[in-house]
Coordinates of C-alpha atoms and ligand atoms in Angstrom, one line a residue:
M1 CA -46.5 105.0 122.5
D2 CA -44.6 107.7 120.6
K3 CA -40.8 107.8 121.8
Q4 CA -39.9 111.2 123.2
S5 CA -36.7 112.1 125.2
L6 CA -35.2 111.7 127.9
L7 CA -34.8 115.0 128.8
K8 CA -38.4 116.0 127.9
V9 CA -40.0 112.8 130.1
L10 CA -37.8 113.1 133.3
T11 CA -38.6 116.9 133.3
R12 CA -42.2 116.6 132.9
A13 CA -42.2 113.9 135.8
G14 CA -41.6 116.6 137.9
I15 CA -38.4 115.6 140.2
G16 CA -36.8 118.8 139.7
S17 CA -35.8 121.6 137.4
R18 CA -34.4 121.1 133.9
R19 CA -31.0 121.9 135.3
Q20 CA -31.2 119.6 138.0
I21 CA -32.2 116.9 135.6
T22 CA -29.7 117.7 132.9
E23 CA -27.3 117.3 135.2
A24 CA -28.4 114.4 136.5
I25 CA -28.3 112.6 133.1
K26 CA -24.7 114.2 132.2
G27 CA -23.5 113.0 135.5
G28 CA -24.4 109.2 135.0
R29 CA -27.1 109.1 137.3
V30 CA -30.0 108.1 134.9
M31 CA -30.3 104.4 134.1
V32 CA -33.2 103.6 131.0
N33 CA -33.3 99.7 131.0
G34 CA -30.7 98.4 133.0
E35 CA -28.1 101.0 131.0
V36 CA -26.6 104.2 132.1
I37 CA -27.9 107.0 129.4
T38 CA -26.1 110.3 129.2
A39 CA -27.8 111.4 125.8
F40 CA -30.4 113.7 126.6
N41 CA -32.4 113.0 123.8
H42 CA -32.2 109.0 124.3
P43 CA -35.6 108.1 123.1
L44 CA -38.0 107.1 125.4
D45 CA -41.0 105.0 126.0
A46 CA -42.7 106.5 128.8
E47 CA -44.8 103.2 129.3
S48 CA -42.9 100.6 129.2
D49 CA -39.2 101.7 129.4
D50 CA -37.9 101.3 133.1
V51 CA -36.1 104.6 134.5
L52 CA -33.9 105.1 137.5
L53 CA -32.8 108.0 139.0
D54 CA -30.6 107.7 141.3
C55 CA -31.1 104.2 142.0
K56 CA -34.8 104.9 142.3
T57 CA -37.4 104.3 139.9
V58 CA -38.9 107.2 138.3
A59 CA -41.1 105.7 135.6
T60 CA -44.1 104.9 137.9
I61 CA -44.0 108.8 139.1
I62 CA -43.9 110.2 135.6
P63 CA -47.6 111.7 135.9
Q64 CA -49.9 110.5 133.5
Q65 CA -51.8 112.6 131.0
F66 CA -55.6 112.7 132.8
V67 CA -58.3 113.1 130.3
Y68 CA -62.0 113.4 131.1
L69 CA -64.3 113.0 128.0
A70 CA -68.2 113.2 127.8
L71 CA -69.2 110.8 124.9
H72 CA -72.9 110.3 123.4
K73 CA -73.1 107.0 123.2
P74 CA -75.7 105.9 120.3
K75 CA -78.1 103.0 120.5
G76 CA -76.2 99.5 119.8
V77 CA -72.9 100.5 121.6
L78 CA -71.4 98.6 124.7
S79 CA -69.8 100.6 127.4
T80 CA -67.2 98.4 128.2
V81 CA -63.8 98.5 126.7
R82 CA -63.5 95.7 124.8
D83 CA -66.3 92.9 123.7
E84 CA -65.7 89.0 123.3
R85 CA -67.8 88.6 120.6
G86 CA -66.0 91.7 118.7
R87 CA -69.2 93.8 118.9
R88 CA -68.8 97.9 118.5
T89 CA -68.0 99.5 122.1
V90 CA -67.7 103.0 123.0
L91 CA -63.7 102.9 122.4
D92 CA -64.8 102.6 118.8
L93 CA -65.8 106.0 118.4
L94 CA -62.7 107.8 120.0
P95 CA -61.2 110.2 117.5
P96 CA -57.7 108.4 116.8
E97 CA -55.8 111.3 119.7
Y98 CA -57.6 109.7 122.3
R99 CA -57.2 106.2 121.5
R100 CA -53.8 105.5 123.0
L101 CA -55.0 107.0 126.6
R102 CA -56.3 104.4 128.1
L103 CA -59.9 105.5 128.6
Y104 CA -62.6 103.2 129.9
P105 CA -66.0 104.7 130.8
V106 CA -67.5 105.1 134.5
G107 CA -70.3 103.1 135.0
R108 CA -72.7 101.7 132.3
L109 CA -75.4 102.6 130.0
D110 CA -77.0 99.5 128.6
K111 CA -76.7 98.6 124.8
D112 CA -79.8 100.2 124.0
T113 CA -79.7 103.4 126.3
T114 CA -77.9 106.4 124.5
G115 CA -76.8 109.8 126.4
L116 CA -74.2 110.9 128.3
L117 CA -71.3 108.4 129.5
L118 CA -67.6 109.9 130.8
L119 CA -64.9 108.3 130.2
T120 CA -61.2 109.2 132.0
N121 CA -57.9 107.4 132.5
D122 CA -58.2 109.0 135.8
G123 CA -58.4 105.3 138.1
D124 CA -59.0 107.5 141.7
L125 CA -61.9 109.5 140.2
A126 CA -63.4 106.8 138.3
H127 CA -63.4 104.4 141.5
R128 CA -65.0 107.4 143.3
L129 CA -67.7 108.2 141.3
T130 CA -68.9 104.5 141.2
H131 CA -68.8 103.4 144.7
P132 CA -71.7 103.0 145.8
S133 CA -71.3 105.4 148.6
F134 CA -71.5 108.1 145.9
E135 CA -75.0 109.2 145.3
N136 CA -74.3 111.2 142.5
E137 CA -77.6 112.9 140.5
K138 CA -78.3 110.9 137.0
E139 CA -81.1 112.5 135.0
Y140 CA -82.8 110.2 132.2
H141 CA -85.0 110.9 129.3
V142 CA -87.6 108.1 128.8
R143 CA -90.3 107.6 126.2
I144 CA -92.9 105.1 127.2
K145 CA -96.7 104.5 125.3
G146 CA -99.1 106.5 126.8
E147 CA -99.0 108.7 130.1
L148 CA -98.2 107.9 134.2
K149 CA -100.9 108.4 136.5
N150 CA -100.2 110.6 139.1
D151 CA -100.3 107.9 141.8
E152 CA -97.3 105.9 139.2
I153 CA -95.1 109.0 139.3
K154 CA -95.6 109.2 143.3
R155 CA -94.8 105.5 143.5
L156 CA -91.5 106.1 141.2
E157 CA -90.4 109.3 143.5
G158 CA -90.7 107.4 146.6
G159 CA -89.1 104.3 145.6
I160 CA -90.3 100.8 143.7
K161 CA -89.1 97.4 145.5
L162 CA -87.0 95.6 142.7
E163 CA -85.6 92.0 143.4
D164 CA -82.5 93.7 144.6
G165 CA -83.6 96.1 147.0
K166 CA -85.9 99.3 146.9
T167 CA -85.1 102.3 144.9
S168 CA -84.3 105.6 146.8
P169 CA -86.5 108.6 146.1
A170 CA -86.4 109.9 142.5
A171 CA -87.9 113.2 140.9
V172 CA -90.3 112.9 138.2
K173 CA -91.1 115.7 135.4
K174 CA -93.2 115.5 132.4
L175 CA -91.5 116.6 129.4
K176 CA -92.8 118.5 126.1
D177 CA -90.3 116.8 123.8
A178 CA -91.0 115.0 120.7
G179 CA -89.0 112.0 122.0
Y180 CA -89.2 111.6 125.5
N181 CA -92.4 112.4 127.5
Y182 CA -90.7 112.2 131.1
S183 CA -87.9 112.8 132.9
I184 CA -86.5 111.1 135.6
T185 CA -83.4 111.7 138.2
I186 CA -82.2 109.0 140.1
H187 CA -79.3 108.5 142.7
E188 CA -78.1 105.0 142.1
G189 CA -77.3 102.7 139.6
K190 CA -78.5 99.7 139.4
K191 CA -78.4 98.0 136.8
R192 CA -81.0 98.5 134.0
Q193 CA -82.4 100.4 137.0
V194 CA -84.8 102.9 134.9
R195 CA -86.3 100.3 132.6
R196 CA -87.2 98.0 135.9
M197 CA -88.6 100.9 137.7
F198 CA -91.3 101.9 134.5
E199 CA -91.6 97.9 133.9
A200 CA -92.6 97.7 137.4
L201 CA -95.4 99.8 137.2
G202 CA -96.7 98.0 133.7
H203 CA -95.0 100.6 131.5
F204 CA -92.2 99.5 128.7
V205 CA -89.3 101.9 128.2
I206 CA -89.1 102.6 124.3
E207 CA -86.3 105.2 124.5
L208 CA -84.0 105.7 127.4
K209 CA -81.1 109.1 127.2
R210 CA -79.1 109.7 130.0
V211 CA -79.1 113.8 129.6
R212 CA -77.2 115.0 132.9
T213 CA -75.3 113.3 135.4
G214 CA -74.1 115.4 138.4
N215 CA -73.3 119.0 136.9
L216 CA -72.5 117.4 133.9
K217 CA -74.9 117.8 131.1
L218 CA -75.2 115.8 127.6
G219 CA -76.0 119.4 125.7
S220 CA -76.1 119.9 122.0
L221 CA -73.3 117.2 121.4
K222 CA -74.3 115.2 119.0
E223 CA -74.8 110.7 119.1
G224 CA -71.4 109.6 118.9
G225 CA -69.6 113.0 119.5
V226 CA -67.2 113.5 122.2
R227 CA -66.0 117.0 124.4
E228 CA -63.3 117.4 127.2
V229 CA -64.7 118.0 130.2
G230 CA -62.9 120.5 132.9
R231 CA -61.8 118.3 136.4
G232 CA -63.9 121.0 137.8
L233 CA -66.9 120.3 136.5
L234 CA -66.4 116.7 137.8
K235 CA -66.0 117.7 141.5
K236 CA -69.9 117.0 142.2
I237 CA -70.6 114.5 139.5
Ligands
URA301 N1 -81.2 102.7 133.8 C1 -81.5 101.6 132.8 O1 -82.9 101.3 132.8 N2 -80.4 101.7 131.9 C2 -79.6 102.5 131.8 O2 -78.5 102.3 130.9 C3 -79.1 103.3 132.8 C4 -79.9 103.8 133.9

């Protein structure tokens, strides 16, 4: 983490006005790593230095910069933070300015699934979005060989019995897209759910891409690319 001045970090922490903080520093009421510091420009590592104001910790209340990123995950990349076998993960795709923000993926896509993946360092939001009680819609484009029969579409929409339970109602549409022939919208995130739903009907999924979760769309984001997402768009994802 880059060092920033004590005054700047404390001002950003929202614990008082700049003038109040200036006075607190001047008055010897601020300690950094056990030492009273009276220099405003004392270099501080906001992540690891221990800062006390009037004997109370402030390091923990320095607001983190929350970032929400939409990433277009390419094939062959793991949606984890690190891999013991050294395979490429989504973090390897991030531009350098995002590398230090401790972002991690919200939910997962299989290694061979492409498309929309949200990354954030906002733990509360990530927790809410991945909790099973939170039924956010996820739309996928699917390529299979051949076509689905009408009764197969009905079965996908009504729920397919998988070994870990029946899937909840889904919506299936035929697509006129060169690479994908169906769209399916589901509300849960069982492991390999879409692939297993199609496999249960004897259709092997050749390509799978997530194009939307809730209000958030993949849009024209290029494979491997990222774009920041406003907090407002995530309210209903
Ligand atoms: N369903 C799947 O089968 N795979 C994914 O990656 C996401 C949904």
